[in-house]
mmCIF file of N, CA, C and O in Angstrom:
data_model
loop_
_atom_site.group_PDB
_atom_site.id
_atom_site.type_symbol
_atom_site.label_atom_id
_atom_site.label_comp_id
_atom_site.label_asym_id
_atom_site.label_seq_id
_atom_site.Cartn_x
_atom_site.Cartn_y
_atom_site.Cartn_z
ATOM 1 N N SER W 1 109.230 92.685 134.169
ATOM 2 C CA SER W 1 109.372 91.246 134.395
ATOM 3 C C SER W 1 108.239 90.613 133.605
ATOM 4 O O SER W 1 107.304 91.004 133.484
ATOM 5 N N ALA W 2 108.322 89.175 133.280
ATOM 6 C CA ALA W 2 107.283 88.642 132.793
ATOM 7 C C ALA W 2 106.174 88.430 133.690
ATOM 8 O O ALA W 2 104.956 88.503 133.221
ATOM 9 N N GLU W 3 106.370 88.204 134.877
ATOM 10 C CA GLU W 3 105.335 88.175 135.932
ATOM 11 C C GLU W 3 104.439 89.451 136.031
ATOM 12 O O GLU W 3 103.229 89.456 136.031
ATOM 13 N N GLN W 4 105.134 90.672 135.975
ATOM 14 C CA GLN W 4 104.469 91.921 135.980
ATOM 15 C C GLN W 4 103.646 92.037 134.772
ATOM 16 O O GLN W 4 102.488 92.573 134.831
ATOM 17 N N PHE W 5 104.302 91.668 133.627
ATOM 18 C CA PHE W 5 103.435 91.874 132.329
ATOM 19 C C PHE W 5 102.079 91.047 132.421
ATOM 20 O O PHE W 5 101.246 91.517 131.887
ATOM 21 N N LEU W 6 102.308 89.769 132.835
ATOM 22 C CA LEU W 6 101.091 88.976 132.943
ATOM 23 C C LEU W 6 100.138 89.392 133.771
ATOM 24 O O LEU W 6 98.941 89.425 133.535
ATOM 25 N N ARG W 7 100.572 90.054 135.028
ATOM 26 C CA ARG W 7 99.540 90.593 136.014
ATOM 27 C C ARG W 7 98.832 91.811 135.396
ATOM 28 O O ARG W 7 97.583 91.912 135.526
ATOM 29 N N GLU W 8 99.552 92.489 134.562
ATOM 30 C CA GLU W 8 98.988 93.653 134.010
ATOM 31 C C GLU W 8 97.971 93.475 132.697
ATOM 32 O O GLU W 8 97.085 94.162 132.447
ATOM 33 N N THR W 9 98.275 92.355 131.991
ATOM 34 C CA THR W 9 97.516 92.068 130.763
ATOM 35 C C THR W 9 96.515 90.900 130.688
ATOM 36 O O THR W 9 95.662 90.978 130.121
ATOM 37 N N ALA W 10 96.780 89.914 131.713
ATOM 38 C CA ALA W 10 95.838 88.763 131.697
ATOM 39 C C ALA W 10 94.655 89.204 132.547
ATOM 40 O O ALA W 10 94.674 89.879 133.627
ATOM 41 N N PRO W 11 93.356 88.809 132.066
ATOM 42 C CA PRO W 11 92.277 89.168 132.778
ATOM 43 C C PRO W 11 92.111 88.328 134.174
ATOM 44 O O PRO W 11 92.676 87.316 134.254
ATOM 45 N N PRO W 12 91.613 88.970 135.185
ATOM 46 C CA PRO W 12 91.598 88.316 136.499
ATOM 47 C C PRO W 12 90.556 87.082 136.389
ATOM 48 O O PRO W 12 89.570 87.189 135.783
ATOM 49 N N LEU W 13 90.964 86.048 137.045
ATOM 50 C CA LEU W 13 89.927 85.022 137.255
ATOM 51 C C LEU W 13 89.048 85.240 138.529
ATOM 52 O O LEU W 13 89.267 84.661 139.490
ATOM 53 N N ASP W 14 88.031 86.115 138.385
ATOM 54 C CA ASP W 14 87.355 86.376 139.563
ATOM 55 C C ASP W 14 85.927 85.792 139.669
ATOM 56 O O ASP W 14 85.254 86.007 140.531
ATOM 57 N N GLY W 15 85.638 85.020 138.487
ATOM 58 C CA GLY W 15 84.344 84.256 138.528
ATOM 59 C C GLY W 15 83.048 85.050 138.064
ATOM 60 O O GLY W 15 82.016 84.735 137.840
ATOM 61 N N LEU W 16 83.368 86.385 137.556
ATOM 62 C CA LEU W 16 82.424 87.308 137.090
ATOM 63 C C LEU W 16 82.243 87.299 135.501
ATOM 64 O O LEU W 16 81.354 87.866 134.964
ATOM 65 N N SER W 17 83.318 86.789 134.733
ATOM 66 C CA SER W 17 83.356 86.820 133.364
ATOM 67 C C SER W 17 82.616 85.595 132.790
ATOM 68 O O SER W 17 82.492 84.520 133.533
ATOM 69 N N TYR W 18 82.239 85.650 131.647
ATOM 70 C CA TYR W 18 81.713 84.582 130.965
ATOM 71 C C TYR W 18 82.598 83.923 129.898
ATOM 72 O O TYR W 18 83.585 84.341 129.631
ATOM 73 N N LYS W 19 82.266 82.638 129.529
ATOM 74 C CA LYS W 19 83.221 81.967 128.717
ATOM 75 C C LYS W 19 83.608 82.730 127.378
ATOM 76 O O LYS W 19 82.639 83.346 126.681
ATOM 77 N N GLY W 20 84.836 82.823 127.150
ATOM 78 C CA GLY W 20 85.296 83.605 125.858
ATOM 79 C C GLY W 20 85.949 84.954 126.277
ATOM 80 O O GLY W 20 86.769 85.371 125.495
ATOM 81 N N GLN W 21 85.676 85.404 127.482
ATOM 82 C CA GLN W 21 86.149 86.845 127.854
ATOM 83 C C GLN W 21 87.710 86.693 128.198
ATOM 84 O O GLN W 21 88.420 87.587 128.108
ATOM 85 N N GLY W 22 88.075 85.427 128.505
ATOM 86 C CA GLY W 22 89.595 85.283 128.769
ATOM 87 C C GLY W 22 90.389 84.998 127.473
ATOM 88 O O GLY W 22 91.573 85.044 127.636
ATOM 89 N N GLY W 23 89.857 84.989 126.375
ATOM 90 C CA GLY W 23 90.480 84.826 125.102
ATOM 91 C C GLY W 23 89.932 83.907 124.243
ATOM 92 O O GLY W 23 89.473 82.811 124.572
ATOM 93 N N ARG W 24 90.075 84.205 122.890
ATOM 94 C CA ARG W 24 89.697 83.414 121.886
ATOM 95 C C ARG W 24 90.735 83.253 120.971
ATOM 96 O O ARG W 24 91.400 84.237 120.558
ATOM 97 N N VAL W 25 90.999 82.029 120.280
ATOM 98 C CA VAL W 25 91.981 81.809 119.301
ATOM 99 C C VAL W 25 91.268 81.081 118.091
ATOM 100 O O VAL W 25 90.520 80.163 118.329
ATOM 101 N N GLY W 26 91.754 81.541 116.955
ATOM 102 C CA GLY W 26 91.262 80.778 115.641
ATOM 103 C C GLY W 26 92.466 80.178 115.033
ATOM 104 O O GLY W 26 93.577 80.785 114.878
ATOM 105 N N ILE W 27 92.390 78.797 114.524
ATOM 106 C CA ILE W 27 93.566 78.136 113.994
ATOM 107 C C ILE W 27 93.078 77.659 112.543
ATOM 108 O O ILE W 27 91.983 77.039 112.542
ATOM 109 N N PHE W 28 93.858 77.806 111.618
ATOM 110 C CA PHE W 28 93.594 77.470 110.257
ATOM 111 C C PHE W 28 94.702 76.479 109.796
ATOM 112 O O PHE W 28 95.844 76.868 109.706
ATOM 113 N N GLY W 29 94.229 75.295 109.400
ATOM 114 C CA GLY W 29 95.127 74.353 108.954
ATOM 115 C C GLY W 29 94.817 73.045 109.112
ATOM 116 O O GLY W 29 93.694 72.591 109.638
ATOM 117 N N GLY W 30 95.564 71.947 108.527
ATOM 118 C CA GLY W 30 95.318 70.542 108.577
ATOM 119 C C GLY W 30 94.914 70.021 107.156
ATOM 120 O O GLY W 30 94.397 70.715 106.466
ATOM 121 N N SER W 31 95.004 68.665 107.206
ATOM 122 C CA SER W 31 94.493 68.025 106.083
ATOM 123 C C SER W 31 94.364 66.470 106.532
ATOM 124 O O SER W 31 94.503 66.165 107.794
ATOM 125 N N GLY W 32 93.870 65.677 105.564
ATOM 126 C CA GLY W 32 93.771 64.204 105.982
ATOM 127 C C GLY W 32 94.951 63.526 106.730
ATOM 128 O O GLY W 32 94.844 62.820 107.527
ATOM 129 N N ASP W 33 96.196 63.960 106.089
ATOM 130 C CA ASP W 33 97.427 63.395 106.530
ATOM 131 C C ASP W 33 97.925 64.083 107.731
ATOM 132 O O ASP W 33 98.852 63.610 108.408
ATOM 133 N N TYR W 34 97.615 65.355 107.830
ATOM 134 C CA TYR W 34 98.190 66.185 108.954
ATOM 135 C C TYR W 34 97.113 66.813 109.715
ATOM 136 O O TYR W 34 96.752 67.875 109.540
ATOM 137 N N THR W 35 96.893 66.065 110.805
ATOM 138 C CA THR W 35 95.808 66.600 111.893
ATOM 139 C C THR W 35 96.475 66.784 113.107
ATOM 140 O O THR W 35 95.765 67.536 113.800
ATOM 141 N N GLY W 36 97.564 66.665 113.308
ATOM 142 C CA GLY W 36 98.357 66.860 114.700
ATOM 143 C C GLY W 36 98.579 68.446 114.833
ATOM 144 O O GLY W 36 98.358 68.930 115.881
ATOM 145 N N ALA W 37 99.072 69.047 113.866
ATOM 146 C CA ALA W 37 99.538 70.472 114.035
ATOM 147 C C ALA W 37 98.427 71.353 114.580
ATOM 148 O O ALA W 37 98.519 72.115 115.463
ATOM 149 N N PRO W 38 97.121 71.216 113.941
ATOM 150 C CA PRO W 38 96.027 72.158 114.401
ATOM 151 C C PRO W 38 95.573 71.699 115.734
ATOM 152 O O PRO W 38 95.223 72.390 116.536
ATOM 153 N N TYR W 39 95.575 70.403 116.036
ATOM 154 C CA TYR W 39 95.227 69.912 117.289
ATOM 155 C C TYR W 39 96.180 70.464 118.369
ATOM 156 O O TYR W 39 95.659 70.982 119.437
ATOM 157 N N TYR W 40 97.572 70.217 118.269
ATOM 158 C CA TYR W 40 98.449 70.578 119.214
ATOM 159 C C TYR W 40 98.313 72.111 119.431
ATOM 160 O O TYR W 40 98.586 72.727 120.440
ATOM 161 N N ALA W 41 98.229 72.776 118.358
ATOM 162 C CA ALA W 41 98.071 74.386 118.514
ATOM 163 C C ALA W 41 96.924 74.785 119.268
ATOM 164 O O ALA W 41 96.921 75.551 120.115
ATOM 165 N N GLY W 42 95.814 74.121 119.062
ATOM 166 C CA GLY W 42 94.521 74.413 119.862
ATOM 167 C C GLY W 42 94.813 73.974 121.319
ATOM 168 O O GLY W 42 94.310 74.901 122.136
ATOM 169 N N MET W 43 95.410 72.756 121.582
ATOM 170 C CA MET W 43 95.510 72.403 122.936
ATOM 171 C C MET W 43 96.475 73.407 123.474
ATOM 172 O O MET W 43 96.383 73.722 125.013
ATOM 173 N N ALA W 44 97.646 73.815 122.964
ATOM 174 C CA ALA W 44 98.525 74.756 123.668
ATOM 175 C C ALA W 44 97.907 76.075 123.879
ATOM 176 O O ALA W 44 98.107 76.764 124.827
ATOM 177 N N ALA W 45 96.872 76.483 122.949
ATOM 178 C CA ALA W 45 96.035 77.682 123.274
ATOM 179 C C ALA W 45 95.167 77.625 124.566
ATOM 180 O O ALA W 45 95.496 78.498 125.343
ATOM 181 N N LEU W 46 94.640 76.427 124.605
ATOM 182 C CA LEU W 46 93.673 76.245 125.907
ATOM 183 C C LEU W 46 94.732 76.203 127.073
ATOM 184 O O LEU W 46 94.306 76.814 128.135
ATOM 185 N N ARG W 47 95.746 75.568 127.120
ATOM 186 C CA ARG W 47 96.660 75.397 128.195
ATOM 187 C C ARG W 47 97.453 76.671 128.628
ATOM 188 O O ARG W 47 97.813 76.877 129.723
ATOM 189 N N THR W 48 97.449 77.679 127.764
ATOM 190 C CA THR W 48 98.087 78.875 128.144
ATOM 191 C C THR W 48 97.011 80.057 128.362
ATOM 192 O O THR W 48 97.384 81.206 128.414
ATOM 193 N N GLY W 49 95.705 79.724 128.479
ATOM 194 C CA GLY W 49 94.732 80.625 128.843
ATOM 195 C C GLY W 49 93.506 81.071 127.955
ATOM 196 O O GLY W 49 92.735 81.619 128.368
ATOM 197 N N ALA W 50 93.699 80.494 126.784
ATOM 198 C CA ALA W 50 92.405 80.681 125.799
ATOM 199 C C ALA W 50 91.418 79.915 126.324
ATOM 200 O O ALA W 50 91.515 78.859 126.812
ATOM 201 N N GLU W 51 90.146 80.641 126.346
ATOM 202 C CA GLU W 51 88.937 79.904 126.797
ATOM 203 C C GLU W 51 88.093 79.128 125.644
ATOM 204 O O GLU W 51 87.510 78.216 125.852
ATOM 205 N N LEU W 52 88.141 79.826 124.438
ATOM 206 C CA LEU W 52 87.545 79.227 123.144
ATOM 207 C C LEU W 52 88.492 79.093 122.125
ATOM 208 O O LEU W 52 89.161 80.142 121.672
ATOM 209 N N VAL W 53 88.670 78.002 121.620
ATOM 210 C CA VAL W 53 89.528 77.696 120.482
ATOM 211 C C VAL W 53 88.825 77.175 119.204
ATOM 212 O O VAL W 53 87.989 76.085 119.482
ATOM 213 N N TYR W 54 88.831 77.859 118.216
ATOM 214 C CA TYR W 54 88.213 77.374 116.851
ATOM 215 C C TYR W 54 89.150 76.853 115.939
ATOM 216 O O TYR W 54 90.173 77.582 115.644
ATOM 217 N N VAL W 55 89.057 75.758 115.440
ATOM 218 C CA VAL W 55 89.921 75.093 114.498
ATOM 219 C C VAL W 55 89.149 75.016 113.106
ATOM 220 O O VAL W 55 88.219 74.263 113.070
ATOM 221 N N PHE W 56 89.730 75.856 112.250
ATOM 222 C CA PHE W 56 89.213 75.753 110.748
ATOM 223 C C PHE W 56 89.958 74.816 110.116
ATOM 224 O O PHE W 56 91.220 75.289 109.774
ATOM 225 N N THR W 57 89.494 73.719 109.462
ATOM 226 C CA THR W 57 90.436 72.757 108.907
ATOM 227 C C THR W 57 89.661 72.059 107.740
ATOM 228 O O THR W 57 88.529 72.463 107.256
ATOM 229 N N ALA W 58 90.491 71.234 106.968
ATOM 230 C CA ALA W 58 89.874 70.470 105.894
ATOM 231 C C ALA W 58 88.916 69.466 106.214
ATOM 232 O O ALA W 58 88.864 68.875 107.412
ATOM 233 N N GLU W 59 87.882 69.254 105.296
ATOM 234 C CA GLU W 59 86.844 68.279 105.660
ATOM 235 C C GLU W 59 87.302 66.836 106.066
ATOM 236 O O GLU W 59 86.764 66.247 107.028
ATOM 237 N N GLU W 60 88.556 66.503 105.404
ATOM 238 C CA GLU W 60 89.133 65.273 105.872
ATOM 239 C C GLU W 60 89.838 65.152 107.085
ATOM 240 O O GLU W 60 89.930 64.200 107.805
ATOM 241 N N ALA W 61 90.092 66.255 107.682
ATOM 242 C CA ALA W 61 90.686 66.275 109.042
ATOM 243 C C ALA W 61 89.706 66.574 110.108
ATOM 244 O O ALA W 61 90.131 66.436 111.232
ATOM 245 N N ALA W 62 88.569 67.032 109.788
ATOM 246 C CA ALA W 62 87.555 67.445 110.872
ATOM 247 C C ALA W 62 87.302 66.406 111.895
ATOM 248 O O ALA W 62 87.353 66.612 113.039
ATOM 249 N N LEU W 63 86.911 65.327 111.471
ATOM 250 C CA LEU W 63 86.602 64.173 112.406
ATOM 251 C C LEU W 63 87.518 63.773 113.216
ATOM 252 O O LEU W 63 87.496 63.551 114.408
ATOM 253 N N PRO W 64 88.893 63.359 112.730
ATOM 254 C CA PRO W 64 89.914 62.933 113.546
ATOM 255 C C PRO W 64 90.299 63.969 114.494
ATOM 256 O O PRO W 64 90.482 63.719 115.727
ATOM 257 N N ILE W 65 90.278 65.568 114.238
ATOM 258 C CA ILE W 65 90.566 66.371 115.179
ATOM 259 C C ILE W 65 89.481 66.449 116.298
ATOM 260 O O ILE W 65 89.814 66.633 117.379
ATOM 261 N N LYS W 66 88.330 66.396 115.956
ATOM 262 C CA LYS W 66 87.206 66.389 116.804
ATOM 263 C C LYS W 66 87.187 65.261 117.765
ATOM 264 O O LYS W 66 87.027 65.298 119.052
ATOM 265 N N SER W 67 87.779 64.214 117.325
ATOM 266 C CA SER W 67 87.868 62.902 118.172
ATOM 267 C C SER W 67 88.935 62.991 119.161
ATOM 268 O O SER W 67 89.002 62.340 120.151
ATOM 269 N N TYR W 68 90.064 63.897 118.758
ATOM 270 C CA TYR W 68 91.131 63.972 119.911
ATOM 271 C C TYR W 68 90.711 64.737 121.029
ATOM 272 O O TYR W 68 91.131 64.560 122.148
ATOM 273 N N SER W 69 89.696 65.823 120.786
ATOM 274 C CA SER W 69 89.499 66.633 121.933
ATOM 275 C C SER W 69 88.032 67.351 121.820
ATOM 276 O O SER W 69 87.956 67.988 120.862
ATOM 277 N N PRO W 70 87.288 67.121 122.808
ATOM 278 C CA PRO W 70 85.877 67.872 122.701
ATOM 279 C C PRO W 70 85.909 69.280 123.148
ATOM 280 O O PRO W 70 85.108 70.054 122.907
ATOM 281 N N GLU W 71 87.249 69.758 123.523
ATOM 282 C CA GLU W 71 87.245 71.161 123.974
ATOM 283 C C GLU W 71 87.492 72.033 122.785
ATOM 284 O O GLU W 71 87.299 73.184 123.005
ATOM 285 N N LEU W 72 87.940 71.481 121.717
ATOM 286 C CA LEU W 72 88.190 72.266 120.465
ATOM 287 C C LEU W 72 86.744 72.345 119.659
ATOM 288 O O LEU W 72 86.224 71.376 119.532
ATOM 289 N N MET W 73 86.514 73.440 119.100
ATOM 290 C CA MET W 73 85.507 73.663 118.242
ATOM 291 C C MET W 73 85.892 73.651 116.740
ATOM 292 O O MET W 73 86.652 74.472 116.275
ATOM 293 N N VAL W 74 85.812 72.431 116.138
ATOM 294 C CA VAL W 74 86.210 72.226 114.688
ATOM 295 C C VAL W 74 85.144 72.350 113.680
ATOM 296 O O VAL W 74 84.181 71.821 113.845
ATOM 297 N N THR W 75 85.609 73.093 112.796
ATOM 298 C CA THR W 75 84.821 73.360 111.506
ATOM 299 C C THR W 75 85.454 72.950 110.282
ATOM 300 O O THR W 75 86.495 73.505 109.979
ATOM 301 N N PRO W 76 84.835 72.262 109.431
ATOM 302 C CA PRO W 76 85.432 72.015 108.127
ATOM 303 C C PRO W 76 85.133 73.109 107.154
ATOM 304 O O PRO W 76 83.993 73.503 107.132
ATOM 305 N N VAL W 77 86.220 73.851 106.584
ATOM 306 C CA VAL W 77 85.926 74.919 105.797
ATOM 307 C C VAL W 77 86.528 74.810 104.432
ATOM 308 O O VAL W 77 86.263 75.674 103.544
ATOM 309 N N TYR W 78 87.241 73.678 104.093
ATOM 310 C CA TYR W 78 87.760 73.453 102.759
ATOM 311 C C TYR W 78 88.129 71.941 102.619
ATOM 312 O O TYR W 78 88.018 71.092 103.486
ATOM 313 N N SER W 79 88.364 71.615 101.381
ATOM 314 C CA SER W 79 88.755 70.229 101.146
ATOM 315 C C SER W 79 90.097 70.213 100.500
ATOM 316 O O SER W 79 90.422 70.841 99.557
ATOM 317 N N ALA W 80 91.002 69.549 101.155
ATOM 318 C CA ALA W 80 92.452 69.529 100.829
ATOM 319 C C ALA W 80 92.594 68.698 99.495
ATOM 320 O O ALA W 80 93.429 69.050 98.833
ATOM 321 N N GLN W 81 91.666 67.942 99.305
ATOM 322 C CA GLN W 81 91.852 67.023 98.043
ATOM 323 C C GLN W 81 91.364 68.062 96.777
ATOM 324 O O GLN W 81 91.864 67.726 95.677
ATOM 325 N N ARG W 82 90.717 69.135 96.963
ATOM 326 C CA ARG W 82 90.191 69.923 95.910
ATOM 327 C C ARG W 82 91.362 71.096 95.709
ATOM 328 O O ARG W 82 91.185 71.792 94.737
ATOM 329 N N ILE W 83 92.146 71.405 96.522
ATOM 330 C CA ILE W 83 93.091 72.443 96.513
ATOM 331 C C ILE W 83 94.393 71.889 95.682
ATOM 332 O O ILE W 83 95.001 70.930 96.277
ATOM 333 N N ASN W 84 94.654 72.410 94.650
ATOM 334 C CA ASN W 84 95.996 72.246 93.965
ATOM 335 C C ASN W 84 96.978 73.158 94.244
ATOM 336 O O ASN W 84 96.803 74.275 94.814
ATOM 337 N N VAL W 85 98.316 73.060 93.818
ATOM 338 C CA VAL W 85 99.318 73.941 94.023
ATOM 339 C C VAL W 85 99.089 75.328 93.599
ATOM 340 O O VAL W 85 99.355 76.385 94.273
ATOM 341 N N ASP W 86 98.651 75.395 92.399
ATOM 342 C CA ASP W 86 98.280 76.739 91.833
ATOM 343 C C ASP W 86 97.257 77.621 92.634
ATOM 344 O O ASP W 86 97.294 78.832 92.824
ATOM 345 N N GLU W 87 96.032 76.814 92.922
ATOM 346 C CA GLU W 87 95.144 77.382 93.783
ATOM 347 C C GLU W 87 95.591 77.911 95.172
ATOM 348 O O GLU W 87 95.440 78.994 95.717
ATOM 349 N N SER W 88 96.571 77.053 95.789
ATOM 350 C CA SER W 88 97.174 77.468 97.194
ATOM 351 C C SER W 88 97.938 78.580 97.008
ATOM 352 O O SER W 88 97.954 79.584 97.799
ATOM 353 N N HIS W 89 98.771 78.760 95.999
ATOM 354 C CA HIS W 89 99.522 80.113 95.780
ATOM 355 C C HIS W 89 98.700 81.204 95.589
ATOM 356 O O HIS W 89 98.993 82.283 95.974
ATOM 357 N N ALA W 90 97.481 81.099 94.706
ATOM 358 C CA ALA W 90 96.643 82.275 94.682
ATOM 359 C C ALA W 90 95.894 82.558 95.924
ATOM 360 O O ALA W 90 95.803 83.843 96.195
ATOM 361 N N LEU W 91 95.603 81.564 96.811
ATOM 362 C CA LEU W 91 94.996 82.072 98.075
ATOM 363 C C LEU W 91 95.954 82.597 98.989
ATOM 364 O O LEU W 91 95.773 83.485 99.609
ATOM 365 N N ALA W 92 97.147 82.187 98.923
ATOM 366 C CA ALA W 92 98.269 82.773 99.728
ATOM 367 C C ALA W 92 98.528 84.334 99.509
ATOM 368 O O ALA W 92 98.633 85.115 100.140
ATOM 369 N N GLY W 93 98.524 84.528 98.145
ATOM 370 C CA GLY W 93 98.612 85.962 97.523
ATOM 371 C C GLY W 93 97.456 86.845 98.051
ATOM 372 O O GLY W 93 97.672 88.028 98.317
ATOM 373 N N LYS W 94 96.233 86.320 98.321
ATOM 374 C CA LYS W 94 95.150 87.070 98.759
ATOM 375 C C LYS W 94 95.072 87.449 100.122
ATOM 376 O O LYS W 94 94.570 88.356 100.658
ATOM 377 N N VAL W 95 95.744 86.421 101.022
ATOM 378 C CA VAL W 95 95.788 86.664 102.417
ATOM 379 C C VAL W 95 96.676 87.807 102.870
ATOM 380 O O VAL W 95 96.526 88.500 103.836
ATOM 381 N N LYS W 96 97.755 88.111 101.978
ATOM 382 C CA LYS W 96 98.651 89.270 102.445
ATOM 383 C C LYS W 96 97.831 90.344 102.625
ATOM 384 O O LYS W 96 97.674 91.332 103.265
#
């Protein structure tokens, strides 16, 4: 059952662990026009048990996402304005 699975895999909340041992999540996405998806993904991760959530996003999106929640660790890692369609396809090919 789902309950049994969670009991076996989720770390116990015994007060002996430090921040991050309960789970870390990294989220990559967003642009100046689309800040909601990385924010909601991060908040969902926190609500379902992740203790540390890193959001790697566009420079244009970093400040709005940071202002939505201080719980998310937001880092600007690219500029959506500088990425064109050809570059994005080249990047996608490297990720595979």
